[in-house]
mmCIF file of C-alpha atoms and ligand atoms in Angstrom:
data_model
loop_
_atom_site.group_PDB
_atom_site.id
_atom_site.type_symbol
_atom_site.label_atom_id
_atom_site.label_comp_id
_atom_site.label_asym_id
_atom_site.label_seq_id
_atom_site.Cartn_x
_atom_site.Cartn_y
_atom_site.Cartn_z
ATOM 1 C CA MET A 4 14.525 15.451 3.088
ATOM 2 C CA ASN A 5 15.439 17.219 6.316
ATOM 3 C CA VAL A 6 15.912 15.720 9.785
ATOM 4 C CA ALA A 7 12.393 16.585 10.925
ATOM 5 C CA ASP A 8 10.980 14.786 7.900
ATOM 6 C CA LYS A 9 13.103 11.727 8.584
ATOM 7 C CA LYS A 10 11.977 11.618 12.219
ATOM 8 C CA ARG A 11 8.333 11.934 11.174
ATOM 9 C CA LEU A 12 8.750 9.206 8.577
ATOM 10 C CA LEU A 13 10.363 6.930 11.138
ATOM 11 C CA ARG A 14 7.332 7.419 13.362
ATOM 12 C CA GLU A 15 4.872 6.907 10.511
ATOM 13 C CA MET A 16 6.570 3.716 9.334
ATOM 14 C CA LEU A 17 6.802 2.336 12.844
ATOM 15 C CA PHE A 18 3.137 3.124 13.372
ATOM 16 C CA ALA A 19 2.301 1.227 10.167
ATOM 17 C CA ARG A 20 4.416 -1.732 11.281
ATOM 18 C CA ARG A 21 2.787 -1.925 14.713
ATOM 19 C CA PHE A 22 -0.689 -1.446 13.220
ATOM 20 C CA GLU A 23 -0.163 -4.399 10.910
ATOM 21 C CA GLU A 24 1.340 -6.586 13.649
ATOM 22 C CA ARG A 25 -1.696 -5.820 15.799
ATOM 23 C CA CYS A 26 -3.940 -6.893 12.917
ATOM 24 C CA TYR A 27 -2.082 -10.194 12.875
ATOM 25 C CA GLU A 28 -2.798 -10.697 16.575
ATOM 26 C CA ALA A 29 -6.437 -9.730 16.198
ATOM 27 C CA TYR A 30 -6.760 -12.268 13.379
ATOM 28 C CA VAL A 31 -5.252 -14.997 15.532
ATOM 29 C CA GLU A 32 -7.720 -13.987 18.267
ATOM 30 C CA ARG A 33 -10.468 -14.415 15.645
ATOM 31 C CA LYS A 34 -11.505 -10.811 15.945
ATOM 32 C CA ILE A 35 -10.687 -10.243 12.258
ATOM 33 C CA GLY A 36 -11.954 -12.725 9.696
ATOM 34 C CA GLY A 37 -11.714 -13.288 5.975
ATOM 35 C CA PHE A 38 -8.568 -12.524 4.043
ATOM 36 C CA LEU A 39 -5.763 -10.478 5.580
ATOM 37 C CA HIS A 40 -2.599 -9.457 3.724
ATOM 38 C CA LEU A 41 -0.032 -7.545 5.755
ATOM 39 C CA TYR A 42 2.616 -4.990 4.812
ATOM 40 C CA PRO A 43 5.612 -5.355 7.205
ATOM 41 C CA GLY A 44 8.882 -5.061 5.319
ATOM 42 C CA GLN A 45 7.496 -2.910 2.512
ATOM 43 C CA GLU A 46 6.841 0.333 4.423
ATOM 44 C CA ALA A 47 9.457 2.440 2.638
ATOM 45 C CA CYS A 48 7.602 1.864 -0.636
ATOM 46 C CA ALA A 49 4.310 3.516 0.352
ATOM 47 C CA PHE A 50 5.865 6.174 2.573
ATOM 48 C CA GLY A 51 8.757 7.029 0.243
ATOM 49 C CA VAL A 52 6.570 7.427 -2.817
ATOM 50 C CA MET A 53 3.800 9.323 -1.013
ATOM 51 C CA GLU A 54 6.334 11.676 0.532
ATOM 52 C CA ALA A 55 7.035 12.944 -2.973
ATOM 53 C CA ALA A 56 3.311 13.217 -3.848
ATOM 54 C CA ARG A 57 0.307 15.017 -2.347
ATOM 55 C CA PRO A 58 -1.377 12.530 -0.018
ATOM 56 C CA GLY A 59 -5.113 13.130 0.258
ATOM 57 C CA ARG A 60 -5.184 14.974 -3.045
ATOM 58 C CA ASP A 61 -3.451 12.777 -5.605
ATOM 59 C CA TYR A 62 -5.528 9.677 -6.339
ATOM 60 C CA VAL A 63 -4.128 6.414 -5.000
ATOM 61 C CA ILE A 64 -5.145 2.875 -5.809
ATOM 62 C CA THR A 65 -3.667 -0.493 -4.910
ATOM 63 C CA GLY A 66 -4.373 -4.207 -4.471
ATOM 64 C CA TYR A 67 -5.394 -6.130 -1.364
ATOM 65 C CA ARG A 68 -2.300 -5.264 0.759
ATOM 66 C CA ASP A 69 -3.887 -1.910 1.273
ATOM 67 C CA HIS A 70 -4.265 -0.718 4.880
ATOM 68 C CA VAL A 71 -1.044 1.271 5.019
ATOM 69 C CA HIS A 72 -1.563 3.068 1.701
ATOM 70 C CA ALA A 73 -5.004 4.144 2.902
ATOM 71 C CA ILE A 74 -3.675 5.411 6.197
ATOM 72 C CA ARG A 75 -0.925 7.351 4.398
ATOM 73 C CA CYS A 76 -3.565 9.046 2.255
ATOM 74 C CA GLY A 77 -5.219 10.280 5.433
ATOM 75 C CA ALA A 78 -7.769 7.566 6.234
ATOM 76 C CA ASP A 79 -8.499 7.302 9.948
ATOM 77 C CA PRO A 80 -6.714 4.192 11.323
ATOM 78 C CA LYS A 81 -9.636 3.681 13.683
ATOM 79 C CA ALA A 82 -12.027 3.350 10.731
ATOM 80 C CA ILE A 83 -9.597 0.967 9.030
ATOM 81 C CA MET A 84 -9.333 -1.272 12.095
ATOM 82 C CA ALA A 85 -13.102 -1.168 12.574
ATOM 83 C CA GLU A 86 -13.452 -2.199 8.917
ATOM 84 C CA LEU A 87 -11.181 -5.197 9.516
ATOM 85 C CA TYR A 88 -13.331 -6.077 12.518
ATOM 86 C CA GLY A 89 -16.422 -5.931 10.272
ATOM 87 C CA LYS A 90 -17.973 -3.144 12.327
ATOM 88 C CA GLU A 91 -20.537 -0.512 11.304
ATOM 89 C CA THR A 92 -17.992 2.272 12.013
ATOM 90 C CA GLY A 93 -15.551 0.821 9.469
ATOM 91 C CA SER A 94 -14.454 2.729 6.376
ATOM 92 C CA SER A 95 -16.892 0.665 4.287
ATOM 93 C CA ARG A 96 -19.310 0.119 7.197
ATOM 94 C CA GLY A 97 -17.759 -3.273 7.789
ATOM 95 C CA ARG A 98 -19.028 -4.676 4.484
ATOM 96 C CA GLY A 99 -15.697 -4.663 2.664
ATOM 97 C CA GLY A 100 -13.002 -5.949 5.005
ATOM 98 C CA SER A 101 -9.265 -5.953 4.512
ATOM 99 C CA MET A 102 -9.126 -6.212 0.716
ATOM 100 C CA HIS A 103 -11.702 -3.466 0.120
ATOM 101 C CA ILE A 104 -10.525 -0.443 2.051
ATOM 102 C CA PHE A 105 -11.868 2.722 0.414
ATOM 103 C CA ASP A 106 -11.771 6.375 1.424
ATOM 104 C CA VAL A 107 -12.981 8.686 -1.284
ATOM 105 C CA GLU A 108 -12.654 11.766 0.919
ATOM 106 C CA HIS A 109 -8.886 11.250 1.037
ATOM 107 C CA HIS A 110 -8.742 10.084 -2.581
ATOM 108 C CA PHE A 111 -7.829 6.538 -1.646
ATOM 109 C CA MET A 112 -9.667 4.719 -4.408
ATOM 110 C CA GLY A 113 -9.245 1.167 -3.065
ATOM 111 C CA GLY A 114 -8.275 -1.762 -2.152
ATOM 112 C CA TYR A 115 -8.932 -4.456 -4.858
ATOM 113 C CA ALA A 116 -8.920 -8.232 -4.570
ATOM 114 C CA LEU A 117 -8.499 -8.915 -8.263
ATOM 115 C CA VAL A 118 -4.822 -9.051 -9.158
ATOM 116 C CA GLY A 119 -4.165 -6.513 -11.910
ATOM 117 C CA GLY A 120 -7.622 -4.922 -11.556
ATOM 118 C CA PRO A 121 -6.325 -1.492 -10.539
ATOM 119 C CA PHE A 122 -4.112 -0.947 -13.644
ATOM 120 C CA PRO A 123 -6.969 0.157 -15.937
ATOM 121 C CA LEU A 124 -8.790 1.898 -13.071
ATOM 122 C CA ALA A 125 -5.689 4.026 -12.482
ATOM 123 C CA ALA A 126 -5.512 4.875 -16.157
ATOM 124 C CA GLY A 127 -9.206 5.846 -16.022
ATOM 125 C CA MET A 128 -8.616 8.039 -13.018
ATOM 126 C CA ALA A 129 -5.724 9.700 -14.795
ATOM 127 C CA LYS A 130 -7.880 10.209 -17.885
ATOM 128 C CA ALA A 131 -10.500 11.953 -15.726
ATOM 129 C CA ILE A 132 -7.845 14.182 -14.142
ATOM 130 C CA LYS A 133 -6.562 15.127 -17.576
ATOM 131 C CA MET A 134 -10.033 15.890 -18.908
ATOM 132 C CA LYS A 135 -10.702 18.125 -15.907
ATOM 133 C CA GLY A 136 -7.398 19.897 -16.475
ATOM 134 C CA ASP A 137 -6.233 19.408 -12.871
ATOM 135 C CA ASP A 138 -2.594 18.919 -11.968
ATOM 136 C CA ASP A 139 -3.339 15.940 -9.695
ATOM 137 C CA ILE A 140 -1.877 12.562 -10.569
ATOM 138 C CA ALA A 141 -2.970 8.964 -10.147
ATOM 139 C CA ILE A 142 -0.650 6.560 -8.362
ATOM 140 C CA CYS A 143 -1.107 2.826 -8.783
ATOM 141 C CA PHE A 144 0.770 0.554 -6.363
ATOM 142 C CA LEU A 145 0.814 -3.125 -7.323
ATOM 143 C CA GLY A 146 2.849 -6.281 -6.911
ATOM 144 C CA ASP A 147 5.313 -7.918 -9.280
ATOM 145 C CA ALA A 148 3.079 -10.858 -10.164
ATOM 146 C CA ALA A 149 0.262 -8.496 -11.134
ATOM 147 C CA ASN A 150 2.428 -7.415 -14.077
ATOM 148 C CA ASN A 151 1.726 -10.741 -15.789
ATOM 149 C CA GLN A 152 -1.928 -9.865 -16.156
ATOM 150 C CA GLY A 153 -3.203 -8.648 -19.497
ATOM 151 C CA THR A 154 -4.541 -5.512 -17.825
ATOM 152 C CA PHE A 155 -0.951 -4.402 -17.167
ATOM 153 C CA HIS A 156 -0.086 -4.321 -20.852
ATOM 154 C CA GLU A 157 -3.400 -2.937 -22.076
ATOM 155 C CA SER A 158 -3.398 -0.148 -19.500
ATOM 156 C CA LEU A 159 0.210 0.865 -19.968
ATOM 157 C CA ASN A 160 -0.280 1.007 -23.687
ATOM 158 C CA MET A 161 -3.254 3.375 -23.392
ATOM 159 C CA ALA A 162 -1.660 5.411 -20.596
ATOM 160 C CA ALA A 163 1.405 5.994 -22.784
ATOM 161 C CA LEU A 164 -0.590 6.644 -25.951
ATOM 162 C CA TRP A 165 -2.785 9.239 -24.218
ATOM 163 C CA GLU A 166 0.046 10.627 -22.070
ATOM 164 C CA LEU A 167 -1.981 10.103 -18.922
ATOM 165 C CA PRO A 168 -0.784 11.465 -15.563
ATOM 166 C CA VAL A 169 -0.294 8.121 -13.859
ATOM 167 C CA LEU A 170 2.605 6.778 -11.835
ATOM 168 C CA TYR A 171 2.782 3.003 -11.714
ATOM 169 C CA VAL A 172 4.687 1.692 -8.708
ATOM 170 C CA CYS A 173 5.681 -1.953 -8.731
ATOM 171 C CA GLU A 174 6.391 -3.221 -5.218
ATOM 172 C CA ASN A 175 8.551 -6.135 -6.301
ATOM 173 C CA ASN A 176 8.724 -8.398 -3.236
ATOM 174 C CA LEU A 177 9.959 -11.265 -5.413
ATOM 175 C CA TYR A 178 6.910 -13.501 -4.870
ATOM 176 C CA GLY A 179 3.342 -13.895 -6.069
ATOM 177 C CA ILE A 180 1.870 -15.891 -3.157
ATOM 178 C CA GLY A 181 4.373 -18.816 -3.030
ATOM 179 C CA THR A 182 5.774 -18.537 -6.545
ATOM 180 C CA ARG A 183 9.161 -16.890 -6.899
ATOM 181 C CA ILE A 184 9.316 -14.325 -9.644
ATOM 182 C CA ASP A 185 11.781 -16.230 -11.849
ATOM 183 C CA ARG A 186 9.395 -19.200 -11.991
ATOM 184 C CA SER A 187 6.514 -17.114 -13.343
ATOM 185 C CA THR A 188 8.036 -14.235 -15.262
ATOM 186 C CA ALA A 189 10.153 -14.313 -18.427
ATOM 187 C CA VAL A 190 11.709 -10.885 -17.823
ATOM 188 C CA VAL A 191 12.389 -10.695 -14.116
ATOM 189 C CA GLU A 192 13.470 -7.060 -14.092
ATOM 190 C CA GLN A 193 10.128 -5.357 -14.135
ATOM 191 C CA TYR A 194 11.352 -1.881 -15.093
ATOM 192 C CA LYS A 195 12.514 -3.266 -18.462
ATOM 193 C CA ARG A 196 9.060 -4.493 -19.401
ATOM 194 C CA VAL A 197 7.563 -1.029 -19.810
ATOM 195 C CA SER A 198 10.069 0.035 -22.433
ATOM 196 C CA ALA A 199 7.740 -1.744 -24.893
ATOM 197 C CA TYR A 200 5.354 1.167 -24.352
ATOM 198 C CA GLY A 201 7.976 3.890 -24.296
ATOM 199 C CA ILE A 202 7.379 4.570 -20.604
ATOM 200 C CA PRO A 203 10.403 5.796 -18.630
ATOM 201 C CA SER A 204 11.256 3.682 -15.595
ATOM 202 C CA ASP A 205 13.737 3.073 -12.780
ATOM 203 C CA GLN A 206 14.604 0.110 -10.623
ATOM 204 C CA ILE A 207 15.555 1.094 -7.113
ATOM 205 C CA ASP A 208 16.124 -0.124 -3.578
ATOM 206 C CA GLY A 209 12.677 -0.212 -2.005
ATOM 207 C CA GLN A 210 14.041 -0.654 1.533
ATOM 208 C CA ASP A 211 15.771 2.690 1.798
ATOM 209 C CA ILE A 212 13.175 5.408 2.184
ATOM 210 C CA GLU A 213 15.558 8.184 1.166
ATOM 211 C CA VAL A 214 16.316 6.395 -2.088
ATOM 212 C CA VAL A 215 12.638 5.757 -2.747
ATOM 213 C CA PHE A 216 11.787 9.390 -2.017
ATOM 214 C CA LYS A 217 14.421 10.709 -4.383
ATOM 215 C CA ALA A 218 13.353 8.448 -7.225
ATOM 216 C CA ALA A 219 9.709 9.209 -6.585
ATOM 217 C CA GLN A 220 10.377 12.971 -6.673
ATOM 218 C CA LYS A 221 11.770 12.605 -10.182
ATOM 219 C CA ALA A 222 8.919 10.330 -11.277
ATOM 220 C CA VAL A 223 6.173 12.503 -9.767
ATOM 221 C CA LYS A 224 7.655 15.612 -11.376
ATOM 222 C CA HIS A 225 7.601 13.921 -14.754
ATOM 223 C CA VAL A 226 3.986 12.786 -14.417
ATOM 224 C CA ARG A 227 2.671 16.034 -12.940
ATOM 225 C CA SER A 228 4.282 18.113 -15.664
ATOM 226 C CA GLY A 229 2.146 16.400 -18.276
ATOM 227 C CA LYS A 230 4.800 14.175 -19.824
ATOM 228 C CA GLY A 231 2.749 11.010 -19.406
ATOM 229 C CA PRO A 232 3.191 7.902 -17.268
ATOM 230 C CA TYR A 233 6.258 6.763 -15.306
ATOM 231 C CA PHE A 234 7.064 3.362 -13.856
ATOM 232 C CA LEU A 235 9.019 2.705 -10.662
ATOM 233 C CA GLU A 236 10.165 -0.759 -9.669
ATOM 234 C CA LEU A 237 10.940 -0.921 -5.949
ATOM 235 C CA LEU A 238 12.910 -3.973 -4.787
ATOM 236 C CA THR A 239 11.396 -5.020 -1.485
ATOM 237 C CA TYR A 240 10.396 -7.987 0.677
ATOM 238 C CA ARG A 241 7.474 -8.913 2.881
ATOM 239 C CA TYR A 242 8.327 -10.250 6.284
ATOM 240 C CA ARG A 243 5.245 -12.358 6.722
ATOM 241 C CA GLY A 244 3.502 -14.921 4.578
ATOM 242 C CA HIS A 245 1.445 -13.784 1.612
ATOM 243 C CA SER A 246 -1.737 -13.809 3.712
ATOM 244 C CA MET A 247 -2.761 -15.299 7.028
ATOM 245 C CA SER A 248 -3.405 -18.683 5.419
ATOM 246 C CA ASP A 249 0.164 -18.904 4.086
ATOM 247 C CA SER A 250 2.617 -20.985 6.067
ATOM 248 C CA ASN A 251 5.496 -19.246 4.300
ATOM 249 C CA ALA A 252 7.413 -22.479 3.739
ATOM 250 C CA TYR A 253 8.769 -21.656 0.288
ATOM 251 C CA ARG A 254 11.441 -19.102 1.256
ATOM 252 C CA SER A 255 14.874 -20.046 2.584
ATOM 253 C CA LYS A 256 15.983 -18.960 6.037
ATOM 254 C CA ASP A 257 19.108 -17.423 4.474
ATOM 255 C CA GLU A 258 17.013 -15.278 2.162
ATOM 256 C CA GLU A 259 14.763 -14.132 5.008
ATOM 257 C CA LYS A 260 17.772 -13.330 7.153
ATOM 258 C CA MET A 261 19.400 -11.314 4.409
ATOM 259 C CA TRP A 262 16.267 -9.175 3.960
ATOM 260 C CA SER A 263 15.681 -8.771 7.664
ATOM 261 C CA LYS A 264 18.993 -6.912 7.768
ATOM 262 C CA ARG A 265 17.477 -4.491 5.278
ATOM 263 C CA ASP A 266 14.503 -3.554 7.408
ATOM 264 C CA PRO A 267 13.424 -0.080 6.225
ATOM 265 C CA ILE A 268 12.552 1.070 9.748
ATOM 266 C CA ILE A 269 15.726 -0.173 11.391
ATOM 267 C CA MET A 270 17.826 1.310 8.577
ATOM 268 C CA LEU A 271 16.330 4.755 9.060
ATOM 269 C CA ARG A 272 16.433 4.441 12.865
ATOM 270 C CA ASP A 273 20.120 3.539 12.879
ATOM 271 C CA ARG A 274 20.935 6.342 10.492
ATOM 272 C CA LEU A 275 19.256 8.849 12.801
ATOM 273 C CA ILE A 276 20.977 7.384 15.881
ATOM 274 C CA GLU A 277 24.374 7.497 14.137
ATOM 275 C CA ALA A 278 23.810 11.125 13.193
ATOM 276 C CA GLY A 279 23.022 11.896 16.856
ATOM 277 C CA GLU A 280 19.490 13.006 15.968
ATOM 278 C CA ILE A 281 17.753 10.467 18.221
ATOM 279 C CA THR A 282 18.831 8.057 20.937
ATOM 280 C CA LYS A 283 17.879 4.425 21.408
ATOM 281 C CA ASP A 284 15.739 5.509 24.335
ATOM 282 C CA ASP A 285 13.893 8.046 22.193
ATOM 283 C CA TYR A 286 13.057 5.263 19.763
ATOM 284 C CA LYS A 287 11.870 2.953 22.529
ATOM 285 C CA ALA A 288 9.713 5.679 24.031
ATOM 286 C CA MET A 289 8.192 6.409 20.617
ATOM 287 C CA ASP A 290 7.468 2.708 20.120
ATOM 288 C CA THR A 291 5.731 2.455 23.500
ATOM 289 C CA GLU A 292 3.664 5.520 22.732
ATOM 290 C CA ILE A 293 2.592 4.020 19.398
ATOM 291 C CA LEU A 294 1.714 0.663 20.952
ATOM 292 C CA ASP A 295 -0.390 2.422 23.595
ATOM 293 C CA GLN A 296 -2.133 4.533 20.957
ATOM 294 C CA ILE A 297 -2.992 1.451 18.914
ATOM 295 C CA GLU A 298 -4.352 -0.370 21.954
ATOM 296 C CA ASP A 299 -6.161 2.434 23.767
ATOM 297 C CA ASP A 300 -7.403 4.359 20.806
ATOM 298 C CA ILE A 301 -7.675 2.123 17.743
ATOM 299 C CA ILE A 302 -8.330 -1.376 19.056
ATOM 300 C CA ALA A 303 -10.650 -0.069 21.766
ATOM 301 C CA TYR A 304 -12.651 1.760 19.105
ATOM 302 C CA ALA A 305 -12.946 -1.319 16.885
ATOM 303 C CA GLU A 306 -13.863 -3.568 19.808
ATOM 304 C CA SER A 307 -16.522 -1.264 21.174
ATOM 305 C CA SER A 308 -18.112 -0.361 17.826
ATOM 306 C CA PRO A 309 -21.445 -1.973 16.907
ATOM 307 C CA GLU A 310 -21.814 -4.792 14.381
ATOM 308 C CA PRO A 311 -23.885 -4.014 11.273
ATOM 309 C CA LYS A 312 -27.533 -4.997 11.736
ATOM 310 C CA VAL A 313 -28.284 -8.373 10.143
ATOM 311 C CA GLU A 314 -31.245 -6.944 8.218
ATOM 312 C CA GLU A 315 -28.908 -4.303 6.749
ATOM 313 C CA LEU A 316 -26.219 -6.716 5.628
ATOM 314 C CA GLU A 317 -26.750 -5.965 1.944
ATOM 315 C CA LYS A 318 -27.192 -2.236 2.446
ATOM 316 C CA TYR A 319 -24.295 -0.139 1.030
ATOM 317 C CA VAL A 320 -22.907 -3.124 -0.910
ATOM 318 C CA LEU A 321 -24.214 -1.656 -4.152
ATOM 319 C CA ALA A 322 -24.502 2.049 -4.892
ATOM 320 C CA GLU A 323 -28.207 2.361 -4.148
ATOM 321 C CA ASN A 324 -28.673 5.681 -5.868
ATOM 322 C CA ASP A 325 -26.860 4.598 -8.976
ATOM 323 C CA PRO A 326 -29.442 4.614 -11.828
ATOM 324 C CA TRP A 327 -27.783 1.573 -13.403
ATOM 325 C CA VAL A 328 -28.325 -0.419 -10.265
ATOM 326 C CA ARG A 329 -31.999 0.619 -10.142
ATOM 327 C CA GLY A 330 -32.594 -0.443 -13.706
ATOM 328 C CA GLY A 331 -30.887 1.958 -16.020
ATOM 329 C CA LYS A 332 -33.118 5.010 -15.565
ATOM 330 C CA ASN A 333 -31.365 8.358 -15.524
HETATM 331 C C1 LIG B 14 -7.346 -12.072 -11.157
HETATM 332 C C2 LIG B 14 -6.773 -12.819 -10.014
HETATM 333 N N1 LIG B 14 -6.048 -13.928 -10.239
HETATM 334 C C3 LIG B 14 -5.501 -14.617 -9.189
HETATM 335 C C4 LIG B 14 -5.694 -14.189 -7.915
HETATM 336 C C5 LIG B 14 -5.057 -14.952 -6.754
HETATM 337 N N2 LIG B 14 -3.939 -14.189 -6.207
HETATM 338 C C6 LIG B 14 -4.099 -13.451 -5.107
HETATM 339 S S1 LIG B 14 -2.693 -12.649 -4.696
HETATM 340 C C7 LIG B 14 -1.831 -13.319 -5.984
HETATM 341 C C8 LIG B 14 -0.369 -12.988 -6.206
HETATM 342 C C9 LIG B 14 -0.092 -11.563 -6.431
HETATM 343 O O1 LIG B 14 1.273 -11.271 -6.187
HETATM 344 P P1 LIG B 14 1.872 -9.839 -6.398
HETATM 345 O O2 LIG B 14 1.168 -9.125 -7.492
HETATM 346 O O3 LIG B 14 3.342 -9.989 -6.535
HETATM 347 O O4 LIG B 14 1.515 -9.064 -5.039
HETATM 348 P P2 LIG B 14 2.012 -9.353 -3.561
HETATM 349 O O5 LIG B 14 1.002 -10.251 -2.932
HETATM 350 O O6 LIG B 14 3.365 -9.951 -3.633
HETATM 351 O O7 LIG B 14 2.002 -8.021 -2.860
HETATM 352 C C10 LIG B 14 -2.653 -14.137 -6.739
HETATM 353 C C11 LIG B 14 -2.214 -14.907 -7.902
HETATM 354 C C12 LIG B 14 -6.473 -13.024 -7.711
HETATM 355 N N3 LIG B 14 -6.708 -12.515 -6.474
HETATM 356 N N4 LIG B 14 -6.967 -12.338 -8.764
HETATM 357 MG MG1 LIG B 15 4.812 -9.916 -5.088
#
């Protein structure tokens, strides 16, 4: 990873952080409704892994904490914000909302509310890639608690058996809503669990983007070369509550303080400042530019976009041209 890459990644991660913080504000202002799960603290996971992959071409899937993954795949942040606002210009025409971001053009295959739902979908995507003979891969990002779902074990078994090109990335932020991992999970170290299926795995620091990138390079190479699935466990932390309805009362101040010192953006920023590649003023100017862009470009777009028409509320919710939906006729 050269200096130009690091500077770009710093900008991309800071953009993601500010985007999510602005979502928080818009929710408090009641501009965004429904569920909203934010990503601050975990940025190095999505950006580090995707840096080693082919964003927009490899197929990516994740859970409900999904805005940043979609943006990294190439989805337009304006369409994502408009989706959160429930507007017609949103990525799913405002019908999906935060947990159902989808952008097939950029191979971002969702955004799922069901914990563990994406594991088999990722295996299916990888099966399709393999049948087509492409060298794309499927990447499935999910949380630590999701690994306790049956779908995890069923999917990893089949993925290993069929040597499917799928990279499973566990963003282990130590909590499933308010339940700490050691209260719900017999084997806390997630990377060990996949040895039951003969899948190679690593546990790494998910806060240091350079570390994530390096590990992801190795994992992506393995998967793309046809050797079957790989599993990465990234140790990370979310800086906000699980969702907007979470008062975040179950974590100690000491723990939060410890992780705030391991902020992926600040760590990369300080490294670049120390190396004399950027100054504090450069960083501040970049931040201001990003904040302006989010306000003038993205928020303004979402605010000024039209609402879906009431009579069209159910339109686009089901695939209208799908023969199964119309009654099974082909
Ligand atoms: C099948 C299913 N069961 C339960 C829930 C409720 N639920 C929503 S998020 C969550 C915890 C998931 O935690 P984790 O997988 O660690 O992801 P994180 O939120 O930490 O990113 C649960 C149990 C759900 N959405 N779907
Ligand atoms: Mg978690």
